[in-house]
PDB file of C-alpha atoms in Angstrom:
ATOM      1  CA  UNK O  16      -8.388 -31.208  87.742  1.00  0.00           C
ATOM      2  CA  UNK O  17      -5.063 -31.916  90.470  1.00  0.00           C
ATOM      3  CA  UNK O  18      -4.183 -35.016  89.238  1.00  0.00           C
ATOM      4  CA  UNK O  19      -1.334 -36.915  89.132  1.00  0.00           C
ATOM      5  CA  UNK O  20      -0.340 -37.550  85.239  1.00  0.00           C
ATOM      6  CA  UNK O  21      -0.440 -41.289  85.878  1.00  0.00           C
ATOM      7  CA  UNK O  22      -4.741 -40.988  87.462  1.00  0.00           C
ATOM      8  CA  UNK O  23      -6.583 -44.246  86.011  1.00  0.00           C
ATOM      9  CA  UNK O  24      -9.695 -43.086  84.148  1.00  0.00           C
ATOM     10  CA  UNK O  25     -12.129 -43.885  87.158  1.00  0.00           C
ATOM     11  CA  UNK O  26     -10.012 -41.224  89.062  1.00  0.00           C
ATOM     12  CA  UNK O  27     -10.352 -38.876  86.233  1.00  0.00           C
ATOM     13  CA  UNK O  28     -13.785 -38.496  85.985  1.00  0.00           C
ATOM     14  CA  UNK O  29     -14.193 -38.972  90.311  1.00  0.00           C
ATOM     15  CA  UNK O  30     -12.153 -35.782  89.737  1.00  0.00           C
ATOM     16  CA  UNK O  31     -14.087 -34.295  87.225  1.00  0.00           C
ATOM     17  CA  UNK O  32     -17.520 -35.127  89.136  1.00  0.00           C
ATOM     18  CA  UNK O  33     -16.547 -33.266  92.238  1.00  0.00           C
ATOM     19  CA  UNK O  34     -14.818 -30.376  90.835  1.00  0.00           C
ATOM     20  CA  UNK O  35     -18.143 -29.916  88.308  1.00  0.00           C
ATOM     21  CA  UNK O  36     -20.320 -29.764  90.795  1.00  0.00           C
ATOM     22  CA  UNK O  37     -18.180 -27.372  92.905  1.00  0.00           C
ATOM     23  CA  UNK O  38     -17.617 -24.954  90.241  1.00  0.00           C
ATOM     24  CA  UNK O  39     -20.884 -25.444  88.078  1.00  0.00           C
ATOM     25  CA  UNK O  40     -22.428 -21.839  87.640  1.00  0.00           C
ATOM     26  CA  UNK O  41     -25.787 -22.805  88.984  1.00  0.00           C
ATOM     27  CA  UNK O  42     -24.599 -24.138  92.151  1.00  0.00           C
ATOM     28  CA  UNK O  43     -21.333 -22.443  93.180  1.00  0.00           C
ATOM     29  CA  UNK O  44     -20.903 -19.154  95.422  1.00  0.00           C
ATOM     30  CA  UNK O  45     -18.726 -17.763  93.111  1.00  0.00           C
ATOM     31  CA  UNK O  46     -19.437 -15.065  90.804  1.00  0.00           C
ATOM     32  CA  UNK O  47     -21.009 -15.956  87.258  1.00  0.00           C
ATOM     33  CA  UNK O  48     -18.493 -14.864  85.257  1.00  0.00           C
ATOM     34  CA  UNK O  49     -15.465 -16.737  87.227  1.00  0.00           C
ATOM     35  CA  UNK O  50     -17.789 -19.604  87.989  1.00  0.00           C
ATOM     36  CA  UNK O  51     -18.177 -19.882  83.916  1.00  0.00           C
ATOM     37  CA  UNK O  52     -14.471 -19.527  83.131  1.00  0.00           C
ATOM     38  CA  UNK O  53     -13.393 -22.229  85.730  1.00  0.00           C
ATOM     39  CA  UNK O  54     -16.187 -24.444  84.668  1.00  0.00           C
ATOM     40  CA  UNK O  55     -15.184 -23.902  81.010  1.00  0.00           C
ATOM     41  CA  UNK O  56     -11.600 -25.188  82.121  1.00  0.00           C
ATOM     42  CA  UNK O  57     -12.758 -27.916  83.911  1.00  0.00           C
ATOM     43  CA  UNK O  58     -14.568 -29.148  80.961  1.00  0.00           C
ATOM     44  CA  UNK O  59     -11.695 -29.180  78.215  1.00  0.00           C
ATOM     45  CA  UNK O  60      -9.353 -30.794  81.445  1.00  0.00           C
ATOM     46  CA  UNK O  61     -12.348 -33.383  81.190  1.00  0.00           C
ATOM     47  CA  UNK O  62     -12.147 -33.567  77.369  1.00  0.00           C
ATOM     48  CA  UNK O  63      -8.762 -33.596  77.200  1.00  0.00           C
ATOM     49  CA  UNK O  64      -8.100 -36.325  79.814  1.00  0.00           C
ATOM     50  CA  UNK O  65     -10.846 -38.490  78.960  1.00  0.00           C
ATOM     51  CA  UNK O  66      -9.745 -39.150  75.459  1.00  0.00           C
ATOM     52  CA  UNK O  67      -6.963 -41.819  75.027  1.00  0.00           C
ATOM     53  CA  UNK O  68      -5.793 -40.186  71.789  1.00  0.00           C
ATOM     54  CA  UNK O  69      -5.817 -36.364  73.598  1.00  0.00           C
ATOM     55  CA  UNK O  70      -4.504 -37.659  76.853  1.00  0.00           C
ATOM     56  CA  UNK O  71      -1.537 -39.186  74.871  1.00  0.00           C
ATOM     57  CA  UNK O  72      -0.355 -36.122  73.459  1.00  0.00           C
ATOM     58  CA  UNK O  73      -0.600 -34.046  75.889  1.00  0.00           C
ATOM     59  CA  UNK O  74       1.067 -36.333  78.096  1.00  0.00           C
ATOM     60  CA  UNK O  75       3.806 -35.931  75.162  1.00  0.00           C
ATOM     61  CA  UNK O  76       3.218 -32.034  75.202  1.00  0.00           C
ATOM     62  CA  UNK O  77       3.971 -31.720  79.180  1.00  0.00           C
ATOM     63  CA  UNK O  78       7.345 -34.477  79.206  1.00  0.00           C
ATOM     64  CA  UNK O  79       5.386 -37.023  81.209  1.00  0.00           C
ATOM     65  CA  UNK O  80       6.025 -40.506  79.875  1.00  0.00           C
ATOM     66  CA  UNK O  81       4.256 -43.671  81.945  1.00  0.00           C
ATOM     67  CA  UNK O  82       7.550 -45.680  81.343  1.00  0.00           C
ATOM     68  CA  UNK O  83       9.455 -43.353  83.955  1.00  0.00           C
ATOM     69  CA  UNK O  84       6.554 -44.449  86.468  1.00  0.00           C
ATOM     70  CA  UNK O  85       7.031 -48.150  86.278  1.00  0.00           C
ATOM     71  CA  UNK O  86       9.940 -49.619  87.844  1.00  0.00           C
ATOM     72  CA  UNK O  87      12.555 -50.802  84.840  1.00  0.00           C
ATOM     73  CA  UNK O  88      14.635 -54.157  85.012  1.00  0.00           C
ATOM     74  CA  UNK O  89      18.558 -53.293  84.366  1.00  0.00           C
ATOM     75  CA  UNK O  90      19.401 -52.263  81.300  1.00  0.00           C
ATOM     76  CA  UNK O  91      16.087 -51.482  80.162  1.00  0.00           C
ATOM     77  CA  UNK O  92      17.102 -47.498  79.665  1.00  0.00           C
ATOM     78  CA  UNK O  93      16.139 -47.086  76.173  1.00  0.00           C
ATOM     79  CA  UNK O  94      13.465 -44.485  76.327  1.00  0.00           C
ATOM     80  CA  UNK O  95      10.161 -44.556  74.069  1.00  0.00           C
ATOM     81  CA  UNK O  96      10.711 -43.017  70.634  1.00  0.00           C
ATOM     82  CA  UNK O  97       8.014 -40.521  70.026  1.00  0.00           C
ATOM     83  CA  UNK O  98       6.887 -41.733  66.869  1.00  0.00           C
ATOM     84  CA  UNK O  99       6.456 -45.180  68.322  1.00  0.00           C
ATOM     85  CA  UNK O 100       4.100 -43.545  71.032  1.00  0.00           C
ATOM     86  CA  UNK O 101       2.682 -41.812  68.378  1.00  0.00           C
ATOM     87  CA  UNK O 102       1.562 -44.602  66.226  1.00  0.00           C
ATOM     88  CA  UNK O 103       0.240 -46.471  69.672  1.00  0.00           C
ATOM     89  CA  UNK O 104      -3.523 -45.834  69.566  1.00  0.00           C
ATOM     90  CA  UNK O 105      -4.300 -46.503  73.778  1.00  0.00           C
ATOM     91  CA  UNK O 106      -2.442 -44.497  76.336  1.00  0.00           C
ATOM     92  CA  UNK O 107      -4.305 -47.178  78.668  1.00  0.00           C
ATOM     93  CA  UNK O 108      -2.982 -50.566  76.696  1.00  0.00           C
ATOM     94  CA  UNK O 109       0.439 -50.162  76.346  1.00  0.00           C
ATOM     95  CA  UNK O 110       2.071 -53.617  76.311  1.00  0.00           C
ATOM     96  CA  UNK O 111       5.615 -52.739  77.268  1.00  0.00           C
ATOM     97  CA  UNK O 112       4.229 -51.448  80.753  1.00  0.00           C
ATOM     98  CA  UNK O 113       5.754 -54.901  82.451  1.00  0.00           C
ATOM     99  CA  UNK O 114       7.459 -58.081  81.545  1.00  0.00           C
ATOM    100  CA  UNK O 115       6.018 -60.956  83.462  1.00  0.00           C
ATOM    101  CA  UNK O 116       6.548 -62.335  86.381  1.00  0.00           C
ATOM    102  CA  UNK O 117       7.980 -65.685  87.008  1.00  0.00           C
ATOM    103  CA  UNK O 118       4.180 -66.491  88.278  1.00  0.00           C
ATOM    104  CA  UNK O 119       2.763 -65.566  84.913  1.00  0.00           C
ATOM    105  CA  UNK O 120       4.951 -67.259  82.864  1.00  0.00           C
ATOM    106  CA  UNK O 121       4.548 -70.589  84.517  1.00  0.00           C
ATOM    107  CA  UNK O 122       0.834 -69.988  84.610  1.00  0.00           C
ATOM    108  CA  UNK O 123       1.228 -69.412  81.168  1.00  0.00           C
ATOM    109  CA  UNK O 124       3.193 -72.632  80.673  1.00  0.00           C
ATOM    110  CA  UNK O 125       0.705 -74.517  82.704  1.00  0.00           C
ATOM    111  CA  UNK O 126      -2.587 -73.293  80.908  1.00  0.00           C
ATOM    112  CA  UNK O 127      -0.435 -74.413  77.628  1.00  0.00           C
ATOM    113  CA  UNK O 128       0.399 -77.589  79.010  1.00  0.00           C
ATOM    114  CA  UNK O 129      -3.449 -78.188  80.280  1.00  0.00           C
ATOM    115  CA  UNK O 130      -4.931 -77.331  76.745  1.00  0.00           C
ATOM    116  CA  UNK O 131      -2.099 -79.750  75.020  1.00  0.00           C
ATOM    117  CA  UNK O 132      -3.230 -82.396  77.551  1.00  0.00           C
ATOM    118  CA  UNK O 133      -6.881 -81.871  76.670  1.00  0.00           C
ATOM    119  CA  UNK O 134      -6.183 -82.446  72.618  1.00  0.00           C
ATOM    120  CA  UNK O 135      -4.210 -85.751  73.398  1.00  0.00           C
ATOM    121  CA  UNK O 136      -7.126 -86.864  75.331  1.00  0.00           C
ATOM    122  CA  UNK O 137      -9.546 -85.973  73.492  1.00  0.00           C
ATOM    123  CA  UNK O 138      -7.982 -87.803  70.144  1.00  0.00           C
ATOM    124  CA  UNK O 139      -7.503 -90.989  72.185  1.00  0.00           C
ATOM    125  CA  UNK O 140     -10.857 -91.090  73.346  1.00  0.00           C
ATOM    126  CA  UNK O 141     -11.865 -90.731  69.629  1.00  0.00           C
ATOM    127  CA  UNK O 142      -9.852 -92.681  68.285  1.00  0.00           C
ATOM    128  CA  UNK O 143     -10.680 -95.498  70.629  1.00  0.00           C
ATOM    129  CA  UNK O 144     -14.536 -94.963  70.668  1.00  0.00           C
ATOM    130  CA  UNK O 145     -13.660 -95.118  66.873  1.00  0.00           C
ATOM    131  CA  UNK O 146     -12.180 -98.363  66.116  1.00  0.00           C
TER     132      UNK O 146
END
């Protein structure tokens, strides 16, 4: 499909649609046999890349790892083992994509503090009204 291995599902679909218009045997100027072969290759590529499990298997086959694209923190040079990658079901929701930023940690702290504060307030109001 002419895409980078880290292309998103949306980019894969967009590229597939554009190329399918170009190579479809009914709409192309190419000879019928060439157009059919190209269109079949295009369909096979899209079937592989649009399925998360097949895409992960393809990425492992070509030696591509999403971890190599992501900026890793110092001392985080341990490669992802193939057994772990095979057990992971989705190529899109890898929990090790990146660590939380300080802003995200702060937001989670504030969210937790707000939740605890609301619970304490609700209990206090219940006790005051119940007395």
